[in-house]
PDB file of C-alpha atoms in Angstrom:
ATOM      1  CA  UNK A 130      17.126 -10.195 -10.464  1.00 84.00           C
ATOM      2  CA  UNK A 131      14.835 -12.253  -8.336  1.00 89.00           C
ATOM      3  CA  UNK A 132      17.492 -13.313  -5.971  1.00 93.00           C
ATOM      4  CA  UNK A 133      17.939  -9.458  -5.856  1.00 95.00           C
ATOM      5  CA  UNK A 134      14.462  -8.941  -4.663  1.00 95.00           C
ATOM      6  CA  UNK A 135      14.873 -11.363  -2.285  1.00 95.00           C
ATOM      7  CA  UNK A 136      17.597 -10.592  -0.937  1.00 95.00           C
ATOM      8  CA  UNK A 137      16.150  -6.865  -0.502  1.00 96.00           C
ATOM      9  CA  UNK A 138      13.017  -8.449   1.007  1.00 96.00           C
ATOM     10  CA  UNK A 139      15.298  -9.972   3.627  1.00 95.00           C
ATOM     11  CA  UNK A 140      17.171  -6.706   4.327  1.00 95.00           C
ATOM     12  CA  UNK A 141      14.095  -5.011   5.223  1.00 95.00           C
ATOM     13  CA  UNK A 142      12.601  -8.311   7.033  1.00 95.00           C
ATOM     14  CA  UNK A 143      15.709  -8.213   9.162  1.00 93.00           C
ATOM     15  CA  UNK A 144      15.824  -4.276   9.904  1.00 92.00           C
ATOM     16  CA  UNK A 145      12.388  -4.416  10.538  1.00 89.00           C
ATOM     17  CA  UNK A 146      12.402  -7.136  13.055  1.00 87.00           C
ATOM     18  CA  UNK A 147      15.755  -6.276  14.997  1.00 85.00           C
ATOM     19  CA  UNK A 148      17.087  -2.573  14.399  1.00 81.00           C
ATOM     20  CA  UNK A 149      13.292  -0.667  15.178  1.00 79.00           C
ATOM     21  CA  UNK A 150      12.441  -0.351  19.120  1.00 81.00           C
ATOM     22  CA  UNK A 151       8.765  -1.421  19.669  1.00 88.00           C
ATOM     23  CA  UNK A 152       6.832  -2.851  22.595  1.00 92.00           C
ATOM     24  CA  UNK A 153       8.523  -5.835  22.815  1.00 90.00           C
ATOM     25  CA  UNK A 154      11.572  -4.309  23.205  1.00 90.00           C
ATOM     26  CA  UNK A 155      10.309  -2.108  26.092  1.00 93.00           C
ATOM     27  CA  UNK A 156       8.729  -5.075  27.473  1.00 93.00           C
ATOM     28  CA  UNK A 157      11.916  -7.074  27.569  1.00 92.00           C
ATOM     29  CA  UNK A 158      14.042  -4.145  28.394  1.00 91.00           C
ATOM     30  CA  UNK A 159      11.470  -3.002  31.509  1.00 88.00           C
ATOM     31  CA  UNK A 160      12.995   0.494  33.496  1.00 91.00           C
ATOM     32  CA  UNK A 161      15.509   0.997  31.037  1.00 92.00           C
ATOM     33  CA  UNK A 162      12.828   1.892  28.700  1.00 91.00           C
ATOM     34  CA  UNK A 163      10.796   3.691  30.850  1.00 93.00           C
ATOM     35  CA  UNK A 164       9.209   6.801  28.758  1.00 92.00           C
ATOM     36  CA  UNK A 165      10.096   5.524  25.315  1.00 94.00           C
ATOM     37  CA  UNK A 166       7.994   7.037  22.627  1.00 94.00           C
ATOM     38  CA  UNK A 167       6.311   4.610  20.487  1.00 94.00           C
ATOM     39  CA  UNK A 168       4.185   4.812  17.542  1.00 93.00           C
ATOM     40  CA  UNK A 169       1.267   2.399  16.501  1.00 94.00           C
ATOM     41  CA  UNK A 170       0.278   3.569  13.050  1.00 91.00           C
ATOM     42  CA  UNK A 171      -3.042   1.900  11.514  1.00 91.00           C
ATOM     43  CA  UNK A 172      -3.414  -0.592  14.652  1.00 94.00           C
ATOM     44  CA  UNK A 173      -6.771  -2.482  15.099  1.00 93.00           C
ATOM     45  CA  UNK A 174      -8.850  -2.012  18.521  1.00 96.00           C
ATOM     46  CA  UNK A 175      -8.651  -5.703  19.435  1.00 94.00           C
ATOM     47  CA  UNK A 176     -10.659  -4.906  23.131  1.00 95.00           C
ATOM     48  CA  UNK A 177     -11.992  -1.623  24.943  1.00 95.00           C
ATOM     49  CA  UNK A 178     -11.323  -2.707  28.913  1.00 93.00           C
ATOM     50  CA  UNK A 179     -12.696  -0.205  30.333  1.00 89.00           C
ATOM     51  CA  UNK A 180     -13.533   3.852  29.782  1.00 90.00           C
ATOM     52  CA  UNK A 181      -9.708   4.489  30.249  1.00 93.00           C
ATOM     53  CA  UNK A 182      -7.715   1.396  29.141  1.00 96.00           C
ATOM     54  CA  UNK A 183      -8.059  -0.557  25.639  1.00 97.00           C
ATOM     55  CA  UNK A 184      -5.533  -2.869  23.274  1.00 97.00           C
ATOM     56  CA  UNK A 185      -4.751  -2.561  19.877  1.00 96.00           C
ATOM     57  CA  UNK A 186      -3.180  -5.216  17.731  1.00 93.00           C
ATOM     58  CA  UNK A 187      -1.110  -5.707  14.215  1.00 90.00           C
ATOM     59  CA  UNK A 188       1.848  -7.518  13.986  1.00 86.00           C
ATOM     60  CA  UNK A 189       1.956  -7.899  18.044  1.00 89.00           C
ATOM     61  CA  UNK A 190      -1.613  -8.828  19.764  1.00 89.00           C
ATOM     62  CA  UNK A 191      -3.546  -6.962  22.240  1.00 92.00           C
ATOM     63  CA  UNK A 192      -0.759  -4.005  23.252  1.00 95.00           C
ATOM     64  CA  UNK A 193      -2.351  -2.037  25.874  1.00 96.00           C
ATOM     65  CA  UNK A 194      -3.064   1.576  25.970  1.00 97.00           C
ATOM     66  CA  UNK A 195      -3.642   4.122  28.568  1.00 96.00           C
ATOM     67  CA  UNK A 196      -6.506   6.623  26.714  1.00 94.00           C
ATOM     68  CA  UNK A 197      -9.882   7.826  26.454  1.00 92.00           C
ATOM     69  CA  UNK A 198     -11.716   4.736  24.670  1.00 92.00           C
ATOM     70  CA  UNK A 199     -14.390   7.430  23.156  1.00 89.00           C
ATOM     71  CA  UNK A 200     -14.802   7.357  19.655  1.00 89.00           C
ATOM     72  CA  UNK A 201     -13.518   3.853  19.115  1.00 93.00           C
ATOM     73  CA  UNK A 202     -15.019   0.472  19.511  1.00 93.00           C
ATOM     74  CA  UNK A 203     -13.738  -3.026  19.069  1.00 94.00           C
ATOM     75  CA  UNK A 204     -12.306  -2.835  15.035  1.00 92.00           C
ATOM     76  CA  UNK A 205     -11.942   0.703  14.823  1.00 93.00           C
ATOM     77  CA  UNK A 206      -8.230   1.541  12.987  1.00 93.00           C
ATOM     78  CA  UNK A 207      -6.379   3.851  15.158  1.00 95.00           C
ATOM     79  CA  UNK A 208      -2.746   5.009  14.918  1.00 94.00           C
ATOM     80  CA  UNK A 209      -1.685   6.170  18.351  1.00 95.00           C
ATOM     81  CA  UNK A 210       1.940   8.038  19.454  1.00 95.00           C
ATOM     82  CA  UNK A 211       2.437   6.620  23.283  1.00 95.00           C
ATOM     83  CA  UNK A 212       4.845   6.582  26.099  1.00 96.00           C
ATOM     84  CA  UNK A 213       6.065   3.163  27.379  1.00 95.00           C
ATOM     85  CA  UNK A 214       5.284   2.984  31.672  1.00 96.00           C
ATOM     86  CA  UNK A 215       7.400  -0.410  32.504  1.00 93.00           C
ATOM     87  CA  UNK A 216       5.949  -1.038  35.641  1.00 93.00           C
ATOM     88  CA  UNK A 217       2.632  -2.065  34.260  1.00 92.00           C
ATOM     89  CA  UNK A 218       3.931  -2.568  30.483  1.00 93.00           C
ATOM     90  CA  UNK A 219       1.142   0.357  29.518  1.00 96.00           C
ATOM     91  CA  UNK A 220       1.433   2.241  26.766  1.00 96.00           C
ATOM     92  CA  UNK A 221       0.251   5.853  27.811  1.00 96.00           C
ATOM     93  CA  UNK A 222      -1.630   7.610  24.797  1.00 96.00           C
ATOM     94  CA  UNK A 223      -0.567  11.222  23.885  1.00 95.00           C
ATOM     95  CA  UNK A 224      -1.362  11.439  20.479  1.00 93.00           C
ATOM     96  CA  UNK A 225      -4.595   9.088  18.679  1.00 94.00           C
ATOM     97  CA  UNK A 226      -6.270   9.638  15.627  1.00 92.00           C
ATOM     98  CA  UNK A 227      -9.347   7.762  15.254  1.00 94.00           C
ATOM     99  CA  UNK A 228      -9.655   6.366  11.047  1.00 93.00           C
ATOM    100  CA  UNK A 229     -13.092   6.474  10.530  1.00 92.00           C
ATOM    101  CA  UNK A 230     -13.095   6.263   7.031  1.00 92.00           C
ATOM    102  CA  UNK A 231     -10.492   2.885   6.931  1.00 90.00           C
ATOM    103  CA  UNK A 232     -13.587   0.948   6.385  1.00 90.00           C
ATOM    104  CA  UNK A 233     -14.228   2.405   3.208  1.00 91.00           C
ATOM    105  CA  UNK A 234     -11.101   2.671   2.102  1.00 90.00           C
ATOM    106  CA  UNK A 235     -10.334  -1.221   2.652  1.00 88.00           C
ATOM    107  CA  UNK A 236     -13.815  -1.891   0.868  1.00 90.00           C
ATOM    108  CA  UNK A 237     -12.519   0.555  -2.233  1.00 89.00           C
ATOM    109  CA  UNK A 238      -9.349  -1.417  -2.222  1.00 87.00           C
ATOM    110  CA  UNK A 239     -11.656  -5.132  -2.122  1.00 87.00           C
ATOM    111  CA  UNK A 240     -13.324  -3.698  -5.026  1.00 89.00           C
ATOM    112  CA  UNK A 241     -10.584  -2.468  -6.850  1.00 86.00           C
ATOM    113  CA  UNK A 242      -8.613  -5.059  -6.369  1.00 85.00           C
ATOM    114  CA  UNK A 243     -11.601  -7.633  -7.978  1.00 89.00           C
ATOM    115  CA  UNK A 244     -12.201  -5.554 -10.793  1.00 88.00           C
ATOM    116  CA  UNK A 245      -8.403  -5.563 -11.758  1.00 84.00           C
ATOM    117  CA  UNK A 246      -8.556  -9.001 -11.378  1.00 86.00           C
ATOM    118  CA  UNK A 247     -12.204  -9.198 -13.594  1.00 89.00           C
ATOM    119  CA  UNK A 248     -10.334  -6.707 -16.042  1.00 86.00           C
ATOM    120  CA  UNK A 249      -7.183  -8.799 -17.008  1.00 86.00           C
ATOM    121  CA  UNK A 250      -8.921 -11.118 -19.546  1.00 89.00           C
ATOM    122  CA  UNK A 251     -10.112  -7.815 -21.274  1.00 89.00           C
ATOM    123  CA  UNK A 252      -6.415  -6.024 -21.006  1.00 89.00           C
ATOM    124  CA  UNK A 253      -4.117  -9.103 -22.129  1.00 92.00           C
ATOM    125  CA  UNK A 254      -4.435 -12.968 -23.944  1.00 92.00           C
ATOM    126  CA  UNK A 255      -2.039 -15.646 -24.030  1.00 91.00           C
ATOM    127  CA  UNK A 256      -0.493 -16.572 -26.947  1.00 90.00           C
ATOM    128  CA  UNK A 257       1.942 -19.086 -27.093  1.00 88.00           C
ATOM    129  CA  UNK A 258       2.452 -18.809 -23.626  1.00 89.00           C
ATOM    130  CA  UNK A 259       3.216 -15.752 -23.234  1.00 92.00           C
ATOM    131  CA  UNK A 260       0.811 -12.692 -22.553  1.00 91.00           C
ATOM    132  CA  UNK A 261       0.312 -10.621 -24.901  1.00 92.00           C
ATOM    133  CA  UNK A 262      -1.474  -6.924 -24.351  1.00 91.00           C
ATOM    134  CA  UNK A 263      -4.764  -6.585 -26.213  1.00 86.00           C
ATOM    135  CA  UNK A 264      -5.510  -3.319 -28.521  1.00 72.00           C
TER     136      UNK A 264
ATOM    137  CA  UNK B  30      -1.413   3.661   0.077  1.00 55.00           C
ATOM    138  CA  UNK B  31      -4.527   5.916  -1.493  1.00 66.00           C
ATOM    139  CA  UNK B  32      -7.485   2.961  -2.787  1.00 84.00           C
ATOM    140  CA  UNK B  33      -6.892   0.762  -5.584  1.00 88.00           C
ATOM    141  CA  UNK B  34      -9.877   3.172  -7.406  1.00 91.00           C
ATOM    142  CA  UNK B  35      -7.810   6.195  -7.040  1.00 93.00           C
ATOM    143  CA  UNK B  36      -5.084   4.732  -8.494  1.00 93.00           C
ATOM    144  CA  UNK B  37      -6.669   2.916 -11.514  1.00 92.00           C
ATOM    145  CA  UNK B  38      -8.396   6.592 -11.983  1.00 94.00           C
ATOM    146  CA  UNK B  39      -5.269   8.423 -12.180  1.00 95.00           C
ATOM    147  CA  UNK B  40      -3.396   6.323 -14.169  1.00 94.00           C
ATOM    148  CA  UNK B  41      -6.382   6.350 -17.404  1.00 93.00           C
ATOM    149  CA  UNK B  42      -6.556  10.253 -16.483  1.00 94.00           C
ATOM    150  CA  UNK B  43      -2.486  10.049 -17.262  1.00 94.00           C
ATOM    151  CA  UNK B  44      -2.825   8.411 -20.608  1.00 91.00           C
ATOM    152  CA  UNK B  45      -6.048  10.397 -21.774  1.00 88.00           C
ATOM    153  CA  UNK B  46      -3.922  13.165 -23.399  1.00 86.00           C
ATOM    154  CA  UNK B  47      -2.139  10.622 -25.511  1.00 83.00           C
ATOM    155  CA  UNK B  48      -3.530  10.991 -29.118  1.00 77.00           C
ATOM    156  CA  UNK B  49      -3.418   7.239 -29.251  1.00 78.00           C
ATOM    157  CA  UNK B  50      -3.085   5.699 -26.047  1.00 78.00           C
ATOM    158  CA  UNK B  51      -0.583   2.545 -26.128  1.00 83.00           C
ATOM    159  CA  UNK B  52      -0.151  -0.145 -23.543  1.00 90.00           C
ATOM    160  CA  UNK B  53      -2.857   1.610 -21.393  1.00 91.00           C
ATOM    161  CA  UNK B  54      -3.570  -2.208 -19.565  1.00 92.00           C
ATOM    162  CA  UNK B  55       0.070  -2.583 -18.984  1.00 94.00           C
ATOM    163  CA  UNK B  56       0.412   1.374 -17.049  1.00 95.00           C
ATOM    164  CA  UNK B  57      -3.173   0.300 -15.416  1.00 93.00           C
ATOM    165  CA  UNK B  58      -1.202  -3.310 -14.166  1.00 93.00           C
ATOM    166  CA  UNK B  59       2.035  -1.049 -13.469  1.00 95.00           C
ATOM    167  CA  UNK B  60      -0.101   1.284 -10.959  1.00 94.00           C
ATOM    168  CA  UNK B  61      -2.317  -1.480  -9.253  1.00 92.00           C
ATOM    169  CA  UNK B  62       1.380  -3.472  -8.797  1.00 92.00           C
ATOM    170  CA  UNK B  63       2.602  -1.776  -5.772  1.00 94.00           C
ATOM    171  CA  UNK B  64      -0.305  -2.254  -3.488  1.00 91.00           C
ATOM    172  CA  UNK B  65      -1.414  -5.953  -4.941  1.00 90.00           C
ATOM    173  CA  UNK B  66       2.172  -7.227  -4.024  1.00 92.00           C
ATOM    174  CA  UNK B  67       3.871  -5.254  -2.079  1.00 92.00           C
ATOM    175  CA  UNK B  68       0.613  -4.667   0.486  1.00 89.00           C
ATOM    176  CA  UNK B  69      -2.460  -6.936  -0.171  1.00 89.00           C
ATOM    177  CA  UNK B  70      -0.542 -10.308   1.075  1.00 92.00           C
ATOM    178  CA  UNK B  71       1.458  -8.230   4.065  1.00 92.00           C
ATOM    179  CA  UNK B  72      -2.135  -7.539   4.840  1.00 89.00           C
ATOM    180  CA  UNK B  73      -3.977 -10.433   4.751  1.00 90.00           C
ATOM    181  CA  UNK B  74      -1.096 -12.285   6.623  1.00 92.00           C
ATOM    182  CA  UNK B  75      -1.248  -9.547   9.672  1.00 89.00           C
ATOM    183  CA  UNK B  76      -5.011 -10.461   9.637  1.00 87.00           C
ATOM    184  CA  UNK B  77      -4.400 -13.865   9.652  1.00 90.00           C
ATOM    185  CA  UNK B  78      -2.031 -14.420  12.134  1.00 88.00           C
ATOM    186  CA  UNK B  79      -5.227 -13.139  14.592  1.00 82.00           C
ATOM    187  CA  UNK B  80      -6.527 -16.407  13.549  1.00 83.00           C
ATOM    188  CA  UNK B  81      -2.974 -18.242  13.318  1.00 87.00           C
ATOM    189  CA  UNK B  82      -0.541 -17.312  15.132  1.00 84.00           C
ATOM    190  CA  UNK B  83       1.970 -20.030  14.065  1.00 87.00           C
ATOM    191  CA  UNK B  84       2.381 -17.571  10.804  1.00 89.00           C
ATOM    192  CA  UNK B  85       5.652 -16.357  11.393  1.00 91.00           C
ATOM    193  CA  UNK B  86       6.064 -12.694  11.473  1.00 89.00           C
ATOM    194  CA  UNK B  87       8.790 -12.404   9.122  1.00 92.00           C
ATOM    195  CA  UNK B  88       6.381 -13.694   6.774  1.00 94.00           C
ATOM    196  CA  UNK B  89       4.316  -9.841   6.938  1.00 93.00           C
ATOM    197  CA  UNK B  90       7.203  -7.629   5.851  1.00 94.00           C
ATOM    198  CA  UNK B  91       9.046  -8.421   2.592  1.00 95.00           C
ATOM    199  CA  UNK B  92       6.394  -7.638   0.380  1.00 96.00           C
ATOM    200  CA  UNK B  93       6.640  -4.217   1.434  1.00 94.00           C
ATOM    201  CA  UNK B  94       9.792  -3.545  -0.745  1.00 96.00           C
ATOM    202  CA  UNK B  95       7.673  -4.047  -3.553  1.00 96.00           C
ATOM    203  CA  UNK B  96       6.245  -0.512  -2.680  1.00 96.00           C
ATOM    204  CA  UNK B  97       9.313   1.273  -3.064  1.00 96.00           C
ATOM    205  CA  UNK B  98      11.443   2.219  -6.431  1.00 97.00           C
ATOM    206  CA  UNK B  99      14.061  -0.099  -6.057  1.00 97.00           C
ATOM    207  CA  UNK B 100      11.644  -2.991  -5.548  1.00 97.00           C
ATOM    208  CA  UNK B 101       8.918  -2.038  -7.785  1.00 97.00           C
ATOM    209  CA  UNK B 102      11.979  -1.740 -10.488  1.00 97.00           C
ATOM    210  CA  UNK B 103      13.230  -5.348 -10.033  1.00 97.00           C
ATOM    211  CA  UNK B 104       9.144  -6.945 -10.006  1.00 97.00           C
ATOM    212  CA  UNK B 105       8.301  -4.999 -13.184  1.00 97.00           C
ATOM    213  CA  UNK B 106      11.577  -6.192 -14.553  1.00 97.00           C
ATOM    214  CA  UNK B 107      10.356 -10.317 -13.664  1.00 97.00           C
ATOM    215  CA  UNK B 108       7.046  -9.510 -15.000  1.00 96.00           C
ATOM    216  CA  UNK B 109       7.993  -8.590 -18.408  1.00 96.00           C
ATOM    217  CA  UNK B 110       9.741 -12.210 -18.707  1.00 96.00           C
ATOM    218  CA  UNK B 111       5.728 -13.384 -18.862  1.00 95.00           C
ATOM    219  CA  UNK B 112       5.760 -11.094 -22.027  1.00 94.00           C
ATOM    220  CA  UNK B 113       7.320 -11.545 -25.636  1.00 92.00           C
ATOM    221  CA  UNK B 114      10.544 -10.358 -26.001  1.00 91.00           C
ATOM    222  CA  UNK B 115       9.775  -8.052 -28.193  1.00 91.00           C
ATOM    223  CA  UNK B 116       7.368  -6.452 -25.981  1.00 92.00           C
ATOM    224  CA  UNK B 117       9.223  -6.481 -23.113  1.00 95.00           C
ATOM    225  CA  UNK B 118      10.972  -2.645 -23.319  1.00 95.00           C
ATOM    226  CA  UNK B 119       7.189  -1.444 -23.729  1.00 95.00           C
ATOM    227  CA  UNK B 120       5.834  -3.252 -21.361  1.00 95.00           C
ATOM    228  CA  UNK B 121       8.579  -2.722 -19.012  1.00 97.00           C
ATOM    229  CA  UNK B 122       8.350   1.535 -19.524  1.00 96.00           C
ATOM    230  CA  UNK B 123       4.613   1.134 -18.515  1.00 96.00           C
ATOM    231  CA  UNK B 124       4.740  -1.065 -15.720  1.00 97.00           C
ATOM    232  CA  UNK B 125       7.302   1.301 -13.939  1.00 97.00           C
ATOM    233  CA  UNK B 126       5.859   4.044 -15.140  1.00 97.00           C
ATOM    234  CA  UNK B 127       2.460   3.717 -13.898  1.00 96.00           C
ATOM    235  CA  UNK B 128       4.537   1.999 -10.401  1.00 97.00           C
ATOM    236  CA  UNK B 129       5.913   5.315 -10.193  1.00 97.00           C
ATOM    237  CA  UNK B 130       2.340   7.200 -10.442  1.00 97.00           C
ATOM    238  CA  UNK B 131       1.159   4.699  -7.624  1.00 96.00           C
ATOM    239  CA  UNK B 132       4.177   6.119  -5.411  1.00 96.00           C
ATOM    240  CA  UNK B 133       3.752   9.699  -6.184  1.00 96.00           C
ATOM    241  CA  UNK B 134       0.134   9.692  -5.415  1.00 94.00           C
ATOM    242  CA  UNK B 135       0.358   8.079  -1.881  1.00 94.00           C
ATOM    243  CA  UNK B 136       3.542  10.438  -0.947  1.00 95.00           C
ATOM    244  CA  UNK B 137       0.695  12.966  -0.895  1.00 94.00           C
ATOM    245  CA  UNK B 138      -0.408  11.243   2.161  1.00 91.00           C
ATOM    246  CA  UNK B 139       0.687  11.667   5.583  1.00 87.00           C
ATOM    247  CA  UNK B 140       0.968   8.829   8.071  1.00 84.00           C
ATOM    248  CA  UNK B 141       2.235   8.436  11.801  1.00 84.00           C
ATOM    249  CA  UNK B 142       5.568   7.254  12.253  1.00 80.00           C
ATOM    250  CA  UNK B 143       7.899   6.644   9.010  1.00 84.00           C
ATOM    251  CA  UNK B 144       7.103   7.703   5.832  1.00 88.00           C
ATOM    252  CA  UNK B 145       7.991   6.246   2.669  1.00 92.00           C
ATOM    253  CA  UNK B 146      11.599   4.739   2.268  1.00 93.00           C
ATOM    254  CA  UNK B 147      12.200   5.611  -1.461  1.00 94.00           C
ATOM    255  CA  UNK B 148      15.783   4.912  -1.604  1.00 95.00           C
ATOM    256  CA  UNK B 149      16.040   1.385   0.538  1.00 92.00           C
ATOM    257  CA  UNK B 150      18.214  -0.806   0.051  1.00 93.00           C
ATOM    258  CA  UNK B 151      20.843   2.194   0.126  1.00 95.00           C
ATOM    259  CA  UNK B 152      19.106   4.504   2.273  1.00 94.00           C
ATOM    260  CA  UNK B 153      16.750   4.194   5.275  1.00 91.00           C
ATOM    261  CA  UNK B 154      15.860   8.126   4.543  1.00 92.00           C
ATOM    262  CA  UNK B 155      11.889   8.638   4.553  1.00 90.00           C
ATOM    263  CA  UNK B 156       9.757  10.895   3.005  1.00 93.00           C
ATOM    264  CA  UNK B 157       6.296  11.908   2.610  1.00 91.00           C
ATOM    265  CA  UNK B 158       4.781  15.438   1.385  1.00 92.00           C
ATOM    266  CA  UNK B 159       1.965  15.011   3.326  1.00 88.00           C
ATOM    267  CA  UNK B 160      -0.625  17.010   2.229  1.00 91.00           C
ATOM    268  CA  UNK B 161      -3.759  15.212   2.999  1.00 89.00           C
ATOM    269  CA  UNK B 162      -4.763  12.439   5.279  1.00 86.00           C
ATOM    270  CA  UNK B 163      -4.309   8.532   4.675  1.00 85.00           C
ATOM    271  CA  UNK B 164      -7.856   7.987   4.005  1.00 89.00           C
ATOM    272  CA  UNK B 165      -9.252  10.984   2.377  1.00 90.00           C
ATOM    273  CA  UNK B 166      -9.214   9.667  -1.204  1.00 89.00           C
ATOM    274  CA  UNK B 167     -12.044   8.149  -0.120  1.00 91.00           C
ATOM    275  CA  UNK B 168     -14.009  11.452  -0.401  1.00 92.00           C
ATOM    276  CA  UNK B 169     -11.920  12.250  -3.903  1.00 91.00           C
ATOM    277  CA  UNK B 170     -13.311   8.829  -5.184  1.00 92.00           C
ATOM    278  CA  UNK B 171     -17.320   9.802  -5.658  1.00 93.00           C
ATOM    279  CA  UNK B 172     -16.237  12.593  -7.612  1.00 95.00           C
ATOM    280  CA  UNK B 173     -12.424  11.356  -9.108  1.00 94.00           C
ATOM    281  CA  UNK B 174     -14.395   7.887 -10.324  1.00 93.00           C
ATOM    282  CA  UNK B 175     -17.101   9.428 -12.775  1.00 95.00           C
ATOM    283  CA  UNK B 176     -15.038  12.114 -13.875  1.00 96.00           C
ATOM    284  CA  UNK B 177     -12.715  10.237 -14.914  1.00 94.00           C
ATOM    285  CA  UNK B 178     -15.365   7.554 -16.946  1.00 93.00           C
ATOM    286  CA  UNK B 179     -16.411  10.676 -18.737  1.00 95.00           C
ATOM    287  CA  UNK B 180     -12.974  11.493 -19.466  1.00 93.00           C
ATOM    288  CA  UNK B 181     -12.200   8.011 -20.918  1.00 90.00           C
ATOM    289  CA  UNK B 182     -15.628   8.100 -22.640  1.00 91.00           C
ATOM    290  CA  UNK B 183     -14.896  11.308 -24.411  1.00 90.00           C
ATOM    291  CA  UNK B 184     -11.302   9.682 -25.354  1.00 86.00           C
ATOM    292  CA  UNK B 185     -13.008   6.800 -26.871  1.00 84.00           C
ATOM    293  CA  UNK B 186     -15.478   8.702 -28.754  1.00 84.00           C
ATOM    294  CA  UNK B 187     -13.189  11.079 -30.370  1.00 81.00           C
ATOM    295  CA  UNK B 188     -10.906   8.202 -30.976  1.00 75.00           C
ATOM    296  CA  UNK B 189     -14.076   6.598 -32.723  1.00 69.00           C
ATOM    297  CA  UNK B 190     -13.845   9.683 -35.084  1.00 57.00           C
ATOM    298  CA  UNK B 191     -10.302   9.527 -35.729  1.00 57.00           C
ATOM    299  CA  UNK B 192     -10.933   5.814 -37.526  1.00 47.00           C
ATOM    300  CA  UNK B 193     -13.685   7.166 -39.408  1.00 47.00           C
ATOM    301  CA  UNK B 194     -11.583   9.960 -40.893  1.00 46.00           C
TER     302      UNK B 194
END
């Protein structure tokens, strides 16, 4: 069963990193991706350049966008739907949403993850090395 | 993914009906599962790799099949080997079960882009109902987090009475 999971793992590792067109792929494919829609959902604001013009990061650093920089500052969460201009690899924003509430979500998800960790001991014991569900 | 709170509150208010809740720790581990394997360590590497970028990328995504059926089906089915084996069937019901809570409560949400992939490996089909936003449990939690306290107080008490009787 693990090798399953691993193997599954790897499936979406490799269709994630070869069959999905992002900007890399427009930036190594230049004109002939000239216009392509892409979509940055729940991308960090890595750098505001100027009132127009600010990058975003995730699993690529600092892609650059083409948008109105109100409402955001450096670490703001933003998922943005663009168009892909190859001659200055720009990402031109038509769609953003601005997540102002991220922050708290991440801190509820800090917290809950530490109290599920602080809660084991109380919800299961070991016993003969095995764990064993309290109650 | 709604907040780990949201999730821990939905899966007590799911076994407060129960006349005698069993294996409530084991549902509570099943619902917390997808999102403190299959997103917490995707996360923290993405973060990471600001700081190192020698992390390789194909490092970020596996995990994330750990938030879908298939996946969460195969972990829960590893985890019980940690268990007796007379616990496992239990044990494996529950962690599934409250898996499958965790999944239904965040296909509320809608996202940019792709939604969830619920039947990968087979499938690359998405889905999402996408009812409210990806962060608005964060205004259910003030309310969802003390309701559901009383809720679990109320359980305890009456179960309290039950052992008298």
């Amino acid at each position: 069963m693990s090798a399953i999971l691993v193997a599954t793992g790897a499936y979406y590792t490799w269709l994630a990193m070869t069959t999905i067109v992002g900007y890399r792929e427009c930036v190594a494919e230049g004109a002939a991706r000239e216009g392509f829609e892409l979509t940055f959902p729940l991308w960090v604001v890595t750098a505001i350049d100027g009132p127009d013009r600010y990058r975003i990061s995730k699993v690529i650093r600092d892609v650059p966008i083409e948008g109105s920089t109100a409402e955001i500052a450096e670490g703001s969460t933003v998922s943005v739907i663009g168009h892909f201009r190859a001659s200055d690899g720009v990402v031109v924003q038509s769609v953003r949403e601005v997540h102002v509430l991220r922050v708290y979500k991440e801190l509820l998800g800090i917290v809950g993850t530490v109290l599920a960790l602080l809660a084991l001991p109380f919800g299961f014991r070991l016993r003969a090395g095995k764990v064993v569900e309290r109650g | 993914m709604a907040d780990l709170i949201t999730h821990a509150c939905t899966a007590l208010l799911a076994k407060a009906p129960y006349r005698r809740p069993v294996h409530v720790a084991t549902f509570l581990a099943g619902t917390c599962l997808p999102d403190l394997i299959g997103r917490v360590p995707a996360m923290a590497l993405t973060k990471l790799r600001y700081t190192l970028p020698a992390i390789p990328e194909a490092l970020v995504y596996p995990w994330n099949v750990v938030h879908m059926p298939f996946g969460l089906l195969c972990t829960a089915y590893l985890l019980t080997f940690v268990f007796r084996e007379g616990d496992r069937p239990p044990v494996f019901r529950n962690l599934v079960g409250g898996g499958l809570l965790h999944l239904a409560v965040d296909l509320l949400q809608f996202h940019f882009g792709v939604g969830y992939l619920l039947l990968f490996p087979f499938s690359t089909w998405d889905y999402e109902i996408g009812c409210i936003g990806s962060e608005d449990t964060v205004r259910i939690v003030p309310v969802l987090a003390p309701f559901t306290a009383l809720v679990c107080w109320l359980r305890w008490r009456s179960s309290e009475g039950d052992l008298v009787r």
